[in-house]
PDB file of C-alpha atoms in Angstrom:
ATOM      1  CA  GLU A   8      12.764 -97.508  22.878  1.00  0.00           C
ATOM      2  CA  GLU A   9       9.102 -98.177  23.677  1.00  0.00           C
ATOM      3  CA  GLU A  10       9.701 -97.414  27.373  1.00  0.00           C
ATOM      4  CA  GLY A  11      11.391 -94.178  26.408  1.00  0.00           C
ATOM      5  CA  GLU A  12       8.452 -93.180  24.215  1.00  0.00           C
ATOM      6  CA  VAL A  13       5.982 -93.983  27.019  1.00  0.00           C
ATOM      7  CA  GLU A  14       7.977 -91.883  29.505  1.00  0.00           C
ATOM      8  CA  GLU A  15       8.174 -89.050  26.984  1.00  0.00           C
ATOM      9  CA  LYS A  16       4.394 -89.132  26.461  1.00  0.00           C
ATOM     10  CA  GLU A  17       3.818 -89.161  30.231  1.00  0.00           C
ATOM     11  CA  ASP A  18       6.102 -86.155  30.644  1.00  0.00           C
ATOM     12  CA  GLU A  19       4.225 -84.330  27.888  1.00  0.00           C
ATOM     13  CA  ALA A  20       0.881 -85.161  29.553  1.00  0.00           C
ATOM     14  CA  ASP A  21       2.161 -83.893  32.919  1.00  0.00           C
ATOM     15  CA  GLU A  22       3.391 -80.713  31.254  1.00  0.00           C
ATOM     16  CA  GLU A  23       0.013 -80.151  29.572  1.00  0.00           C
ATOM     17  CA  GLU A  24      -1.743 -80.815  32.876  1.00  0.00           C
ATOM     18  CA  GLY A  25       0.509 -78.279  34.609  1.00  0.00           C
ATOM     19  CA  LYS A  26      -0.275 -75.696  31.947  1.00  0.00           C
ATOM     20  CA  TYR A  27      -4.017 -76.268  32.274  1.00  0.00           C
ATOM     21  CA  GLU A  28      -3.750 -76.052  36.066  1.00  0.00           C
ATOM     22  CA  LYS A  29      -2.271 -72.546  35.733  1.00  0.00           C
ATOM     23  CA  PHE A  30      -4.928 -71.624  33.167  1.00  0.00           C
ATOM     24  CA  TRP A  31      -7.710 -72.905  35.465  1.00  0.00           C
ATOM     25  CA  LYS A  32      -6.429 -70.928  38.454  1.00  0.00           C
ATOM     26  CA  ALA A  33      -6.405 -67.758  36.363  1.00  0.00           C
ATOM     27  CA  PHE A  34      -9.654 -68.197  34.406  1.00  0.00           C
ATOM     28  CA  GLY A  35     -11.683 -70.897  36.196  1.00  0.00           C
ATOM     29  CA  LYS A  36     -14.179 -68.425  37.634  1.00  0.00           C
ATOM     30  CA  TYR A  37     -14.845 -66.970  34.180  1.00  0.00           C
ATOM     31  CA  ILE A  38     -15.482 -70.446  32.742  1.00  0.00           C
ATOM     32  CA  LYS A  39     -18.032 -71.072  35.506  1.00  0.00           C
ATOM     33  CA  MET A  40     -19.712 -67.747  34.740  1.00  0.00           C
ATOM     34  CA  GLY A  41     -19.688 -68.594  31.027  1.00  0.00           C
ATOM     35  CA  LEU A  42     -21.405 -71.885  31.765  1.00  0.00           C
ATOM     36  CA  ILE A  43     -24.233 -69.927  33.432  1.00  0.00           C
ATOM     37  CA  GLU A  44     -24.599 -67.414  30.591  1.00  0.00           C
ATOM     38  CA  ASP A  45     -23.821 -69.498  27.482  1.00  0.00           C
ATOM     39  CA  ALA A  46     -26.491 -72.201  27.214  1.00  0.00           C
ATOM     40  CA  ALA A  47     -25.393 -73.232  23.697  1.00  0.00           C
ATOM     41  CA  ASN A  48     -21.859 -74.135  24.830  1.00  0.00           C
ATOM     42  CA  ARG A  49     -22.765 -75.410  28.327  1.00  0.00           C
ATOM     43  CA  THR A  50     -21.791 -79.036  27.633  1.00  0.00           C
ATOM     44  CA  ARG A  51     -18.407 -78.055  26.176  1.00  0.00           C
ATOM     45  CA  LEU A  52     -17.672 -75.668  29.038  1.00  0.00           C
ATOM     46  CA  ALA A  53     -18.642 -78.311  31.616  1.00  0.00           C
ATOM     47  CA  LYS A  54     -15.735 -80.446  30.388  1.00  0.00           C
ATOM     48  CA  LEU A  55     -13.337 -77.660  31.349  1.00  0.00           C
ATOM     49  CA  LEU A  56     -14.465 -77.558  34.998  1.00  0.00           C
ATOM     50  CA  ARG A  57     -12.075 -78.772  37.696  1.00  0.00           C
ATOM     51  CA  TYR A  58     -12.904 -79.650  41.314  1.00  0.00           C
ATOM     52  CA  ALA A  59     -11.224 -81.116  44.372  1.00  0.00           C
ATOM     53  CA  THR A  60     -12.873 -84.339  45.540  1.00  0.00           C
ATOM     54  CA  SER A  61     -12.788 -86.732  48.490  1.00  0.00           C
ATOM     55  CA  LYS A  62     -10.364 -88.921  46.508  1.00  0.00           C
ATOM     56  CA  SER A  63      -8.324 -86.430  44.469  1.00  0.00           C
ATOM     57  CA  GLY A  64      -5.790 -85.503  47.178  1.00  0.00           C
ATOM     58  CA  ASP A  65      -4.161 -82.160  46.349  1.00  0.00           C
ATOM     59  CA  LYS A  66      -5.296 -82.301  42.707  1.00  0.00           C
ATOM     60  CA  GLU A  67      -8.450 -81.037  41.053  1.00  0.00           C
ATOM     61  CA  ILE A  68     -10.156 -83.329  38.543  1.00  0.00           C
ATOM     62  CA  SER A  69     -12.610 -82.925  35.669  1.00  0.00           C
ATOM     63  CA  LEU A  70     -16.192 -84.208  35.634  1.00  0.00           C
ATOM     64  CA  GLU A  71     -15.117 -86.665  32.933  1.00  0.00           C
ATOM     65  CA  GLU A  72     -12.516 -88.134  35.299  1.00  0.00           C
ATOM     66  CA  TYR A  73     -15.127 -88.297  38.076  1.00  0.00           C
ATOM     67  CA  VAL A  74     -17.544 -90.252  35.858  1.00  0.00           C
ATOM     68  CA  ALA A  75     -14.754 -92.608  34.756  1.00  0.00           C
ATOM     69  CA  ASN A  76     -13.941 -93.304  38.441  1.00  0.00           C
ATOM     70  CA  MET A  77     -17.566 -93.928  39.480  1.00  0.00           C
ATOM     71  CA  LYS A  78     -18.434 -97.222  41.133  1.00  0.00           C
ATOM     72  CA  GLU A  79     -20.391 -99.658  38.996  1.00  0.00           C
ATOM     73  CA  GLU A  80     -23.616 -99.346  41.012  1.00  0.00           C
ATOM     74  CA  GLN A  81     -23.338 -95.533  41.328  1.00  0.00           C
ATOM     75  CA  LYS A  82     -25.945 -93.684  39.263  1.00  0.00           C
ATOM     76  CA  ASN A  83     -25.340 -90.019  40.191  1.00  0.00           C
ATOM     77  CA  ILE A  84     -22.593 -87.439  40.641  1.00  0.00           C
ATOM     78  CA  TYR A  85     -22.458 -86.270  44.274  1.00  0.00           C
ATOM     79  CA  TYR A  86     -21.213 -82.889  45.456  1.00  0.00           C
ATOM     80  CA  ILE A  87     -21.376 -80.601  48.475  1.00  0.00           C
ATOM     81  CA  SER A  88     -20.670 -76.864  48.686  1.00  0.00           C
ATOM     82  CA  GLY A  89     -19.098 -74.925  51.534  1.00  0.00           C
ATOM     83  CA  GLU A  90     -16.144 -72.926  52.823  1.00  0.00           C
ATOM     84  CA  ASP A  91     -13.327 -75.463  52.450  1.00  0.00           C
ATOM     85  CA  LYS A  92     -12.570 -79.106  51.686  1.00  0.00           C
ATOM     86  CA  GLU A  93     -11.528 -80.023  55.251  1.00  0.00           C
ATOM     87  CA  SER A  94     -14.799 -78.921  56.881  1.00  0.00           C
ATOM     88  CA  LEU A  95     -16.919 -80.464  54.102  1.00  0.00           C
ATOM     89  CA  LEU A  96     -15.174 -83.805  54.559  1.00  0.00           C
ATOM     90  CA  LYS A  97     -16.352 -83.818  58.194  1.00  0.00           C
ATOM     91  CA  SER A  98     -19.951 -82.863  57.379  1.00  0.00           C
ATOM     92  CA  PRO A  99     -22.617 -85.299  58.649  1.00  0.00           C
ATOM     93  CA  SER A 100     -24.306 -84.939  55.229  1.00  0.00           C
ATOM     94  CA  VAL A 101     -21.607 -87.018  53.498  1.00  0.00           C
ATOM     95  CA  GLU A 102     -21.158 -89.815  56.074  1.00  0.00           C
ATOM     96  CA  LYS A 103     -23.208 -92.385  54.127  1.00  0.00           C
ATOM     97  CA  LEU A 104     -21.546 -91.563  50.800  1.00  0.00           C
ATOM     98  CA  LEU A 105     -18.073 -91.872  52.315  1.00  0.00           C
ATOM     99  CA  ALA A 106     -19.051 -95.173  53.958  1.00  0.00           C
ATOM    100  CA  MET A 107     -20.127 -96.443  50.521  1.00  0.00           C
ATOM    101  CA  ASP A 108     -16.784 -95.277  49.111  1.00  0.00           C
ATOM    102  CA  TYR A 109     -18.491 -92.861  46.680  1.00  0.00           C
ATOM    103  CA  GLU A 110     -16.395 -89.943  45.480  1.00  0.00           C
ATOM    104  CA  ILE A 111     -17.719 -86.507  46.509  1.00  0.00           C
ATOM    105  CA  ILE A 112     -16.989 -83.254  44.687  1.00  0.00           C
ATOM    106  CA  PHE A 113     -16.189 -80.279  46.936  1.00  0.00           C
ATOM    107  CA  MET A 114     -17.430 -76.937  45.610  1.00  0.00           C
ATOM    108  CA  THR A 115     -15.792 -74.139  47.603  1.00  0.00           C
ATOM    109  CA  ASP A 116     -16.132 -71.191  45.220  1.00  0.00           C
ATOM    110  CA  SER A 117     -19.007 -68.756  45.844  1.00  0.00           C
ATOM    111  CA  VAL A 118     -20.056 -68.958  42.177  1.00  0.00           C
ATOM    112  CA  ASP A 119     -20.386 -72.780  42.286  1.00  0.00           C
ATOM    113  CA  GLU A 120     -23.906 -72.634  43.720  1.00  0.00           C
ATOM    114  CA  TYR A 121     -25.034 -70.642  40.681  1.00  0.00           C
ATOM    115  CA  THR A 122     -23.147 -72.911  38.270  1.00  0.00           C
ATOM    116  CA  VAL A 123     -24.809 -76.147  39.415  1.00  0.00           C
ATOM    117  CA  GLN A 124     -28.246 -74.555  39.066  1.00  0.00           C
ATOM    118  CA  HIS A 125     -27.547 -74.497  35.321  1.00  0.00           C
ATOM    119  CA  LEU A 126     -25.674 -77.810  35.182  1.00  0.00           C
ATOM    120  CA  THR A 127     -28.135 -80.410  36.438  1.00  0.00           C
ATOM    121  CA  GLU A 128     -26.455 -83.367  34.719  1.00  0.00           C
ATOM    122  CA  PHE A 129     -23.265 -84.430  32.969  1.00  0.00           C
ATOM    123  CA  GLU A 130     -22.966 -87.343  30.526  1.00  0.00           C
ATOM    124  CA  GLY A 131     -26.392 -88.592  31.582  1.00  0.00           C
ATOM    125  CA  LYS A 132     -25.534 -88.526  35.321  1.00  0.00           C
ATOM    126  CA  ARG A 133     -27.542 -86.239  37.623  1.00  0.00           C
ATOM    127  CA  LEU A 134     -25.668 -83.873  39.946  1.00  0.00           C
ATOM    128  CA  ILE A 135     -26.962 -84.450  43.488  1.00  0.00           C
ATOM    129  CA  ASN A 136     -26.240 -82.059  46.363  1.00  0.00           C
ATOM    130  CA  ALA A 137     -25.403 -84.157  49.451  1.00  0.00           C
ATOM    131  CA  SER A 138     -26.594 -81.393  51.797  1.00  0.00           C
ATOM    132  CA  ARG A 139     -30.175 -81.681  50.503  1.00  0.00           C
ATOM    133  CA  GLU A 140     -32.782 -84.235  51.528  1.00  0.00           C
ATOM    134  CA  GLY A 141     -32.770 -87.469  49.522  1.00  0.00           C
ATOM    135  CA  LEU A 142     -29.466 -88.832  48.226  1.00  0.00           C
ATOM    136  CA  LYS A 143     -31.195 -90.712  45.389  1.00  0.00           C
ATOM    137  CA  LEU A 144     -29.303 -93.898  46.262  1.00  0.00           C
ATOM    138  CA  GLU A 145     -30.229 -97.195  44.666  1.00  0.00           C
ATOM    139  CA  GLU A 146     -32.415 -99.120  47.127  1.00  0.00           C
ATOM    140  CA  GLY A 147     -33.641-102.690  47.075  1.00  0.00           C
ATOM    141  CA  ASP A 148     -36.937-103.964  48.514  1.00  0.00           C
ATOM    142  CA  LYS A 149     -35.169-104.919  51.739  1.00  0.00           C
ATOM    143  CA  ASP A 150     -33.854-101.368  52.214  1.00  0.00           C
ATOM    144  CA  LYS A 151     -37.312 -99.887  51.599  1.00  0.00           C
ATOM    145  CA  ARG A 152     -38.933-102.263  54.108  1.00  0.00           C
ATOM    146  CA  ARG A 153     -36.268-101.407  56.689  1.00  0.00           C
ATOM    147  CA  GLU A 154     -36.926 -97.684  56.203  1.00  0.00           C
ATOM    148  CA  GLU A 155     -40.656 -98.201  56.792  1.00  0.00           C
ATOM    149  CA  LEU A 156     -39.918-100.159  59.991  1.00  0.00           C
ATOM    150  CA  TYR A 157     -37.665 -97.328  61.230  1.00  0.00           C
ATOM    151  CA  LYS A 158     -40.361 -94.752  60.429  1.00  0.00           C
ATOM    152  CA  ASP A 159     -42.935 -96.664  62.481  1.00  0.00           C
ATOM    153  CA  LYS A 160     -40.556 -97.322  65.377  1.00  0.00           C
ATOM    154  CA  PHE A 161     -39.395 -93.711  65.678  1.00  0.00           C
ATOM    155  CA  LYS A 162     -42.699 -91.986  64.908  1.00  0.00           C
ATOM    156  CA  PRO A 163     -43.114 -90.945  68.589  1.00  0.00           C
ATOM    157  CA  LEU A 164     -39.752 -89.156  68.460  1.00  0.00           C
ATOM    158  CA  THR A 165     -40.158 -87.553  65.019  1.00  0.00           C
ATOM    159  CA  ASP A 166     -43.602 -86.217  66.029  1.00  0.00           C
ATOM    160  CA  TYR A 167     -42.200 -84.923  69.330  1.00  0.00           C
ATOM    161  CA  ILE A 168     -39.268 -83.201  67.604  1.00  0.00           C
ATOM    162  CA  LYS A 169     -41.560 -81.528  65.045  1.00  0.00           C
ATOM    163  CA  GLU A 170     -43.808 -80.292  67.838  1.00  0.00           C
ATOM    164  CA  THR A 171     -40.808 -79.007  69.830  1.00  0.00           C
ATOM    165  CA  LEU A 172     -39.052 -77.269  66.935  1.00  0.00           C
ATOM    166  CA  GLY A 173     -42.211 -75.958  65.289  1.00  0.00           C
ATOM    167  CA  LYS A 174     -41.512 -73.601  62.379  1.00  0.00           C
ATOM    168  CA  LYS A 175     -37.750 -73.974  62.728  1.00  0.00           C
ATOM    169  CA  VAL A 176     -37.980 -77.080  60.511  1.00  0.00           C
ATOM    170  CA  GLU A 177     -40.253 -78.100  57.680  1.00  0.00           C
ATOM    171  CA  LYS A 178     -39.901 -81.839  58.140  1.00  0.00           C
ATOM    172  CA  VAL A 179     -38.388 -84.358  60.597  1.00  0.00           C
ATOM    173  CA  MET A 180     -37.437 -87.721  59.138  1.00  0.00           C
ATOM    174  CA  ILE A 181     -35.202 -90.789  59.301  1.00  0.00           C
ATOM    175  CA  SER A 182     -32.016 -89.674  57.542  1.00  0.00           C
ATOM    176  CA  LYS A 183     -30.237 -91.648  54.822  1.00  0.00           C
ATOM    177  CA  HIS A 184     -27.144 -89.456  55.150  1.00  0.00           C
ATOM    178  CA  LEU A 185     -25.932 -90.516  58.597  1.00  0.00           C
ATOM    179  CA  VAL A 186     -23.619 -93.229  59.865  1.00  0.00           C
ATOM    180  CA  SER A 187     -22.001 -92.021  63.106  1.00  0.00           C
ATOM    181  CA  SER A 188     -23.680 -88.664  63.879  1.00  0.00           C
ATOM    182  CA  PRO A 189     -27.025 -88.577  65.744  1.00  0.00           C
ATOM    183  CA  VAL A 190     -28.659 -85.821  63.669  1.00  0.00           C
ATOM    184  CA  VAL A 191     -28.246 -83.678  60.560  1.00  0.00           C
ATOM    185  CA  ALA A 192     -29.769 -80.417  59.297  1.00  0.00           C
ATOM    186  CA  LEU A 193     -30.557 -80.572  55.572  1.00  0.00           C
ATOM    187  CA  SER A 194     -31.856 -78.170  52.954  1.00  0.00           C
ATOM    188  CA  ALA A 195     -35.254 -78.862  51.458  1.00  0.00           C
ATOM    189  CA  ASP A 196     -35.298 -79.470  47.696  1.00  0.00           C
ATOM    190  CA  TYR A 197     -36.628 -75.962  47.028  1.00  0.00           C
ATOM    191  CA  GLY A 198     -34.769 -74.035  49.760  1.00  0.00           C
ATOM    192  CA  TRP A 199     -31.292 -72.554  49.756  1.00  0.00           C
ATOM    193  CA  THR A 200     -28.352 -74.580  51.018  1.00  0.00           C
ATOM    194  CA  ALA A 201     -26.231 -73.228  53.879  1.00  0.00           C
ATOM    195  CA  GLN A 202     -23.607 -72.019  51.413  1.00  0.00           C
ATOM    196  CA  MET A 203     -26.171 -70.297  49.167  1.00  0.00           C
ATOM    197  CA  GLU A 204     -27.594 -68.596  52.245  1.00  0.00           C
ATOM    198  CA  LYS A 205     -24.173 -67.103  53.005  1.00  0.00           C
ATOM    199  CA  VAL A 206     -23.668 -66.014  49.384  1.00  0.00           C
ATOM    200  CA  MET A 207     -27.069 -64.316  49.220  1.00  0.00           C
ATOM    201  CA  LYS A 208     -26.713 -62.655  52.609  1.00  0.00           C
ATOM    202  CA  SER A 209     -23.351 -61.162  51.611  1.00  0.00           C
ATOM    203  CA  GLN A 210     -24.901 -59.337  48.649  1.00  0.00           C
ATOM    204  CA  ALA A 211     -25.411 -55.680  49.461  1.00  0.00           C
ATOM    205  CA  PHE A 212     -28.768 -55.311  47.712  1.00  0.00           C
ATOM    206  CA  SER A 213     -30.234 -58.743  48.431  1.00  0.00           C
ATOM    207  CA  ASP A 214     -34.022 -58.991  48.754  1.00  0.00           C
ATOM    208  CA  GLN A 215     -34.545 -59.511  52.497  1.00  0.00           C
ATOM    209  CA  SER A 216     -38.115 -60.829  52.129  1.00  0.00           C
ATOM    210  CA  LYS A 217     -36.950 -63.455  49.614  1.00  0.00           C
ATOM    211  CA  PHE A 218     -34.014 -64.308  51.869  1.00  0.00           C
ATOM    212  CA  GLU A 219     -36.280 -64.929  54.865  1.00  0.00           C
ATOM    213  CA  PHE A 220     -38.591 -67.117  52.779  1.00  0.00           C
ATOM    214  CA  MET A 221     -35.887 -69.265  51.189  1.00  0.00           C
ATOM    215  CA  LYS A 222     -33.647 -69.724  54.222  1.00  0.00           C
ATOM    216  CA  SER A 223     -36.405 -71.190  56.362  1.00  0.00           C
ATOM    217  CA  LYS A 224     -36.761 -74.393  54.340  1.00  0.00           C
ATOM    218  CA  ARG A 225     -34.788 -76.836  56.491  1.00  0.00           C
ATOM    219  CA  ASN A 226     -35.292 -80.481  57.316  1.00  0.00           C
ATOM    220  CA  PHE A 227     -34.052 -82.330  60.372  1.00  0.00           C
ATOM    221  CA  GLY A 228     -32.819 -85.906  60.006  1.00  0.00           C
ATOM    222  CA  ILE A 229     -32.212 -88.426  62.796  1.00  0.00           C
ATOM    223  CA  ASN A 230     -30.003 -91.518  62.891  1.00  0.00           C
ATOM    224  CA  PRO A 231     -32.199 -94.430  64.109  1.00  0.00           C
ATOM    225  CA  ARG A 232     -29.147 -96.484  65.079  1.00  0.00           C
ATOM    226  CA  HIS A 233     -27.548 -93.845  67.304  1.00  0.00           C
ATOM    227  CA  PRO A 234     -27.861 -94.602  71.073  1.00  0.00           C
ATOM    228  CA  MET A 235     -28.882 -91.004  71.890  1.00  0.00           C
ATOM    229  CA  ILE A 236     -31.765 -91.178  69.417  1.00  0.00           C
ATOM    230  CA  VAL A 237     -32.817 -94.627  70.642  1.00  0.00           C
ATOM    231  CA  GLU A 238     -32.867 -93.385  74.256  1.00  0.00           C
ATOM    232  CA  LEU A 239     -34.853 -90.242  73.409  1.00  0.00           C
ATOM    233  CA  ASN A 240     -37.420 -92.338  71.537  1.00  0.00           C
ATOM    234  CA  SER A 241     -37.731 -94.701  74.538  1.00  0.00           C
ATOM    235  CA  LYS A 242     -38.347 -91.782  76.913  1.00  0.00           C
ATOM    236  CA  ILE A 243     -41.149 -90.444  74.741  1.00  0.00           C
ATOM    237  CA  LYS A 244     -42.733 -93.880  74.216  1.00  0.00           C
ATOM    238  CA  ASP A 245     -42.826 -94.707  77.934  1.00  0.00           C
ATOM    239  CA  GLY A 246     -44.100 -91.228  78.862  1.00  0.00           C
ATOM    240  CA  SER A 247     -41.008 -90.166  80.847  1.00  0.00           C
ATOM    241  CA  ALA A 248     -40.159 -87.204  78.579  1.00  0.00           C
ATOM    242  CA  ASP A 249     -39.590 -84.034  80.603  1.00  0.00           C
ATOM    243  CA  GLU A 250     -38.022 -80.585  80.276  1.00  0.00           C
ATOM    244  CA  ALA A 251     -34.575 -82.197  79.978  1.00  0.00           C
ATOM    245  CA  THR A 252     -35.817 -84.200  76.950  1.00  0.00           C
ATOM    246  CA  LYS A 253     -36.980 -80.989  75.282  1.00  0.00           C
ATOM    247  CA  ASP A 254     -33.627 -79.348  76.047  1.00  0.00           C
ATOM    248  CA  SER A 255     -31.797 -82.318  74.514  1.00  0.00           C
ATOM    249  CA  VAL A 256     -33.821 -82.032  71.287  1.00  0.00           C
ATOM    250  CA  LEU A 257     -33.193 -78.280  71.019  1.00  0.00           C
ATOM    251  CA  SER A 258     -29.470 -78.734  71.709  1.00  0.00           C
ATOM    252  CA  LEU A 259     -29.191 -81.444  69.051  1.00  0.00           C
ATOM    253  CA  TYR A 260     -31.007 -79.228  66.551  1.00  0.00           C
ATOM    254  CA  LEU A 261     -28.769 -76.200  67.183  1.00  0.00           C
ATOM    255  CA  SER A 262     -25.600 -78.288  66.983  1.00  0.00           C
ATOM    256  CA  ALA A 263     -26.828 -79.785  63.673  1.00  0.00           C
ATOM    257  CA  VAL A 264     -27.513 -76.313  62.250  1.00  0.00           C
ATOM    258  CA  VAL A 265     -23.992 -75.158  63.170  1.00  0.00           C
ATOM    259  CA  ALA A 266     -22.404 -78.367  61.798  1.00  0.00           C
ATOM    260  CA  ALA A 267     -24.267 -77.903  58.497  1.00  0.00           C
ATOM    261  CA  GLY A 268     -22.778 -74.413  58.099  1.00  0.00           C
ATOM    262  CA  TYR A 269     -25.982 -72.427  58.600  1.00  0.00           C
ATOM    263  CA  GLN A 270     -25.926 -69.079  60.350  1.00  0.00           C
ATOM    264  CA  LEU A 271     -27.923 -69.038  63.564  1.00  0.00           C
ATOM    265  CA  THR A 272     -30.628 -66.434  64.050  1.00  0.00           C
ATOM    266  CA  PRO A 273     -29.829 -63.930  66.852  1.00  0.00           C
ATOM    267  CA  GLU A 274     -32.387 -65.699  69.054  1.00  0.00           C
ATOM    268  CA  ASP A 275     -30.907 -69.159  68.350  1.00  0.00           C
ATOM    269  CA  ALA A 276     -27.359 -67.832  68.822  1.00  0.00           C
ATOM    270  CA  VAL A 277     -28.185 -66.615  72.348  1.00  0.00           C
ATOM    271  CA  ASP A 278     -29.936 -69.920  73.087  1.00  0.00           C
ATOM    272  CA  PHE A 279     -26.943 -71.901  71.796  1.00  0.00           C
ATOM    273  CA  SER A 280     -24.509 -69.830  73.891  1.00  0.00           C
ATOM    274  CA  THR A 281     -26.621 -70.396  77.020  1.00  0.00           C
ATOM    275  CA  ARG A 282     -26.750 -74.151  76.393  1.00  0.00           C
ATOM    276  CA  VAL A 283     -22.974 -74.403  75.909  1.00  0.00           C
ATOM    277  CA  ALA A 284     -22.405 -72.455  79.144  1.00  0.00           C
ATOM    278  CA  SER A 285     -24.799 -74.831  80.925  1.00  0.00           C
ATOM    279  CA  ILE A 286     -22.907 -77.896  79.605  1.00  0.00           C
ATOM    280  CA  VAL A 287     -19.553 -76.447  80.727  1.00  0.00           C
ATOM    281  CA  SER A 288     -20.978 -75.587  84.175  1.00  0.00           C
ATOM    282  CA  SER A 289     -22.321 -79.111  84.558  1.00  0.00           C
ATOM    283  CA  SER A 290     -19.043 -80.752  83.458  1.00  0.00           C
ATOM    284  CA  ILE A 291     -16.973 -78.883  86.061  1.00  0.00           C
ATOM    285  CA  GLY A 292     -19.564 -79.230  88.823  1.00  0.00           C
ATOM    286  CA  VAL A 293     -20.651 -75.592  89.058  1.00  0.00           C
ATOM    287  CA  ALA A 294     -24.336 -74.694  89.343  1.00  0.00           C
ATOM    288  CA  VAL A 295     -25.649 -72.536  86.489  1.00  0.00           C
ATOM    289  CA  ASP A 296     -27.157 -70.056  88.961  1.00  0.00           C
ATOM    290  CA  ALA A 297     -24.121 -70.046  91.301  1.00  0.00           C
ATOM    291  CA  PRO A 298     -23.562 -66.539  92.766  1.00  0.00           C
ATOM    292  CA  LEU A 299     -20.611 -64.440  91.620  1.00  0.00           C
ATOM    293  CA  GLU A 300     -17.544 -64.285  93.814  1.00  0.00           C
ATOM    294  CA  PRO A 301     -17.153 -60.949  95.671  1.00  0.00           C
ATOM    295  CA  GLU A 302     -14.667 -58.478  94.212  1.00  0.00           C
ATOM    296  CA  ILE A 303     -11.115 -58.515  95.586  1.00  0.00           C
ATOM    297  CA  GLU A 304     -10.840 -55.798  98.251  1.00  0.00           C
ATOM    298  CA  VAL A 305      -8.122 -53.187  97.855  1.00  0.00           C
ATOM    299  CA  GLN A 306      -7.096 -51.382 101.041  1.00  0.00           C
ATOM    300  CA  ASP A 307      -7.023 -47.571 100.812  1.00  0.00           C
ATOM    301  CA  ASP A 308      -3.672 -47.126 102.627  1.00  0.00           C
ATOM    302  CA  VAL A 309      -1.965 -49.542 100.244  1.00  0.00           C
ATOM    303  CA  VAL A 310      -3.198 -47.478  97.322  1.00  0.00           C
ATOM    304  CA  GLU A 311      -1.959 -44.215  98.892  1.00  0.00           C
ATOM    305  CA  GLU A 312       1.402 -45.809  99.716  1.00  0.00           C
ATOM    306  CA  GLU A 313       1.835 -46.956  96.130  1.00  0.00           C
ATOM    307  CA  GLU A 314       0.915 -43.505  94.823  1.00  0.00           C
ATOM    308  CA  GLY A 315       3.470 -41.906  97.200  1.00  0.00           C
ATOM    309  CA  GLU A 316       6.214 -44.251  95.993  1.00  0.00           C
ATOM    310  CA  GLU A 317       5.394 -43.418  92.378  1.00  0.00           C
ATOM    311  CA  GLU A 318       5.584 -39.637  93.081  1.00  0.00           C
ATOM    312  CA  SER A 319       8.940 -39.911  94.896  1.00  0.00           C
ATOM    313  CA  GLY A 320      10.274 -42.038  92.031  1.00  0.00           C
ATOM    314  CA  GLU A 321       9.275 -39.347  89.537  1.00  0.00           C
ATOM    315  CA  GLU A 322      11.005 -36.603  91.648  1.00  0.00           C
ATOM    316  CA  GLU A 323      14.236 -38.601  91.822  1.00  0.00           C
ATOM    317  CA  SER A 324      14.293 -39.150  88.076  1.00  0.00           C
ATOM    318  CA  GLY A 325      13.655 -35.425  87.563  1.00  0.00           C
ATOM    319  CA  GLU A 326      16.641 -34.503  89.802  1.00  0.00           C
ATOM    320  CA  GLU A 327      18.892 -36.881  87.949  1.00  0.00           C
ATOM    321  CA  GLU A 328      17.953 -35.323  84.625  1.00  0.00           C
ATOM    322  CA  SER A 329      18.589 -31.763  85.886  1.00  0.00           C
ATOM    323  CA  GLY A 330      21.969 -32.860  87.328  1.00  0.00           C
ATOM    324  CA  GLU A 331      23.013 -34.100  83.946  1.00  0.00           C
TER     325      GLU A 331
END
């Protein structure tokens, strides 16, 4: 009897969950908008929110469920916003969090960026955007000392990158986000994220001057354990940096910007296209400045012959039609 009651309760819970899923699909956007507008009921509305996460599979879970699933040492709620779950899962920004087995919320609705501006914490846990600088991870003395050692060791490279990129980036630093990728482009704490940039740019009457100011706040993070970064730092330290070193830095920056979901400026887009073409040329053994092949020659008499055949074919078809 007890087993039967348990199964019955589980079925009822599944049914309720199915009903709420339908309700959320129909009215979820309005709840998010209500959370922005209704400050008095913000906490109650936050409990109604549902998001896909790195551990939820095909389901969407509540913030309460997320907090209940948090690891013991985890202090914050981590999220990232973008176009879709699949691309966000591959973002360099979340590599460290995934390696630590922290659950990450994926916000793929255009209104989500506005919602989290008004929902800075939930049940005493801060909401941290993984695509911004500083993951606010718990660090011991050993971790802090290691970071200082990395800063000193890679100072030649970080200074060189800042000089090379100039106003393209606000800051170049040792990144805490990376595990396997060499570099990452991050939003500064007071700049727009890549997703917010897209949302604001899509608005018909957006303030262009504000857009230009906010979008420029980007930071560039390097992975001190990646062999490419180690080699670049060595070249700069021993004074063997050349034009190829500068090209490598610019290529890494542009690839990081694209991977982060930012839109390239027209100037950077042309530069990126040229660099990709150069890489392809090099990989197949063709010089970038190789001359074009001459056009295929078409003999005049062949053209006339073909035209004559077409005309005679048209006459024959005309005769056949008249005969009928």
